[in-house]
C-alpha positions as semicolon CSV with decimal commas, in nm:
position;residue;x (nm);y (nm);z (nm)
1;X;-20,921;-24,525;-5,212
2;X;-20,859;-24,853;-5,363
3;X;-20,673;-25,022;-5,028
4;X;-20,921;-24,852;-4,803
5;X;-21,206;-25,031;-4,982
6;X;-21,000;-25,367;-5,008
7;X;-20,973;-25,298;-4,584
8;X;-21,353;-25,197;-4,520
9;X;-21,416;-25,518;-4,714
10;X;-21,215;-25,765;-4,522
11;X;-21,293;-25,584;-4,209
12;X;-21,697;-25,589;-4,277
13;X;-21,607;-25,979;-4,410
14;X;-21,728;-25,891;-4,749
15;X;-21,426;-26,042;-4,939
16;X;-21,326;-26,373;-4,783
17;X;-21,038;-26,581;-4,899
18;X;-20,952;-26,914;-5,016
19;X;-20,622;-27,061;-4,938
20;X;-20,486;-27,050;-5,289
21;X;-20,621;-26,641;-5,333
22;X;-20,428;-26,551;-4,929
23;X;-20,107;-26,734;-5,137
24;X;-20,126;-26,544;-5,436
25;X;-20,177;-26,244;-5,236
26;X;-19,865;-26,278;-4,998
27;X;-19,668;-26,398;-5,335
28;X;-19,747;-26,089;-5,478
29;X;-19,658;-25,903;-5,140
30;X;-19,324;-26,049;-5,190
31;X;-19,252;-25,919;-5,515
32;X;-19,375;-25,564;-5,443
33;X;-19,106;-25,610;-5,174
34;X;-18,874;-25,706;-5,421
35;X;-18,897;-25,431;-5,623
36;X;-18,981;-25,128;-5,395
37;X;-18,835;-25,093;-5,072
38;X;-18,815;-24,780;-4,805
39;X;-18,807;-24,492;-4,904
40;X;-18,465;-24,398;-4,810
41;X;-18,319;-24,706;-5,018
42;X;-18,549;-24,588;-5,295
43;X;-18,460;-24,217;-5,318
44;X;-18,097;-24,310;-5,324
45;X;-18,134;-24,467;-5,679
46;X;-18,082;-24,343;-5,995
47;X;-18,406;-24,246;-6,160
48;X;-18,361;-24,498;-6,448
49;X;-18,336;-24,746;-6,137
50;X;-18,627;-24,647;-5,977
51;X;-18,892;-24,637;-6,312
52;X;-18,688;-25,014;-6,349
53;X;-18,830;-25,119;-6,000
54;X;-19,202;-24,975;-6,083
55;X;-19,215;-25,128;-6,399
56;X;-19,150;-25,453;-6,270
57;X;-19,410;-25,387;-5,991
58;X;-19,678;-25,325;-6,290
59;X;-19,531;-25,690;-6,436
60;X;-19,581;-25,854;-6,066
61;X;-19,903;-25,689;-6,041
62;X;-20,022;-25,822;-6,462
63;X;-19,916;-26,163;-6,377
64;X;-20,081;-26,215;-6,060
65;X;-20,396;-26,069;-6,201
66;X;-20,389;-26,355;-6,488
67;X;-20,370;-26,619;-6,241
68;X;-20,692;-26,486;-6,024
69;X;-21,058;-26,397;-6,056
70;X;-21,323;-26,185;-5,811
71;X;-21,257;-26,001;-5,576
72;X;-20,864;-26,009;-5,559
73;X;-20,848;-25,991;-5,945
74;X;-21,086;-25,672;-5,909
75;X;-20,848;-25,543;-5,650
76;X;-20,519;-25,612;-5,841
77;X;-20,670;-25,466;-6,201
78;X;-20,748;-25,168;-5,948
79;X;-20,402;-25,146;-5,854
80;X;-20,262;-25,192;-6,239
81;X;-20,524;-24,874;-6,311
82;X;-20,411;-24,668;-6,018
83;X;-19,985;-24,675;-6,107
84;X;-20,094;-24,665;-6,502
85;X;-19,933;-24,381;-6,502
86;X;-19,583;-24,501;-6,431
87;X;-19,621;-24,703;-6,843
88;X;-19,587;-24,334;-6,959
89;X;-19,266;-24,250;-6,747
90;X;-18,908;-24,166;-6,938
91;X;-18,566;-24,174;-6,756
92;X;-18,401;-24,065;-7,030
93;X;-18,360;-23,716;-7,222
94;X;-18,451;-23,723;-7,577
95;X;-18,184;-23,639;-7,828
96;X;-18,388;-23,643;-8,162
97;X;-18,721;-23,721;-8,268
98;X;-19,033;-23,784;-8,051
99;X;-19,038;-23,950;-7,729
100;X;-19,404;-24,208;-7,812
101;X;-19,530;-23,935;-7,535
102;X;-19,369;-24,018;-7,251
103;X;-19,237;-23,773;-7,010
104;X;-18,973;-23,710;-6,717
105;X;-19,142;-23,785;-6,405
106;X;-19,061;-23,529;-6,132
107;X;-18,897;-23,698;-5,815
108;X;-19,263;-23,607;-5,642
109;X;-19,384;-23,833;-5,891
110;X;-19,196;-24,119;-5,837
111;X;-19,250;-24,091;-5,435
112;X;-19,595;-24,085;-5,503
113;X;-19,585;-24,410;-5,670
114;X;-19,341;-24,565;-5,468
115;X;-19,575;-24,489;-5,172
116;X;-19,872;-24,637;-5,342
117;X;-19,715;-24,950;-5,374
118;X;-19,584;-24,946;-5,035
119;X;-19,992;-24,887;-4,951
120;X;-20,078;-25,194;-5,167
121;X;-19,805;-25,420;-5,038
122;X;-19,984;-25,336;-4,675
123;X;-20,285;-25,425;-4,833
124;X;-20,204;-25,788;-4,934
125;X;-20,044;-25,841;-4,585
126;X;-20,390;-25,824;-4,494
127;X;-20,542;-25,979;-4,750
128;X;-20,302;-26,298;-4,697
129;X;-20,300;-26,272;-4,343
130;X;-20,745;-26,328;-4,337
């Protein structure tokens, strides 16, 4: 729901762009890119791997939101909210003692989330491309 409001807004020419916010948003493109790629190159890593790449997504996605206000900082805290999930994700088993609550994400799980950022990072081409 998120990029399909960020799209009905740039398409009704709700949310208009400065120069510096169409930067930040293909900089932030990038480093999606960076850390999430197909699907195919994704599924073929380890799951430790994987929760790696979407926990550096969530860092891409904190730091851009700290350096942006309106509409694109709306957008990005939307995006933090959405994958918020992913913060509570374990690779590992647990041996002994409690695990803070996290939990094994299912490989559904992690294709979900790897698709969602695939969604957002086709998002900000738009976004940067206005």
């Amino acid at each position: 729901m998120l990029a399909e409001e960020a799209e009905q807004q740039i398409l009704d020419q709700v949310w208009e762009l400065g120069p510096s916010e169409r930067a930040l948003a293909h900089e932030v493109d990038a480093g999606l890119r960076d850390m999430v790629g197909p699907p195919d190159v994704q599924e073929a890593l380890a799951p430790i791997k994987r929760l790696e790449r979407l926990r550096e997504t969530l860092a891409v996605l904190a730091i851009s939101l700290a350096r942006t206000h309106g509409r694109l900082a709306w957008f990005l805290s939307g995006a933090l909210n959405a994958l918020e999930p992913v913060l509570r994700w374990r690779a590992l088993p647990v041996e002994r003692g409690g695990s803070f609550g996290t939990v094994l994400a299912s490989a559904e799980e992690y294709r979900e989330a790897e698709e969602a950022v695939r969604r957002l990072q086709d998002v900000l081409v738009k976004i940067a491309a206005q």
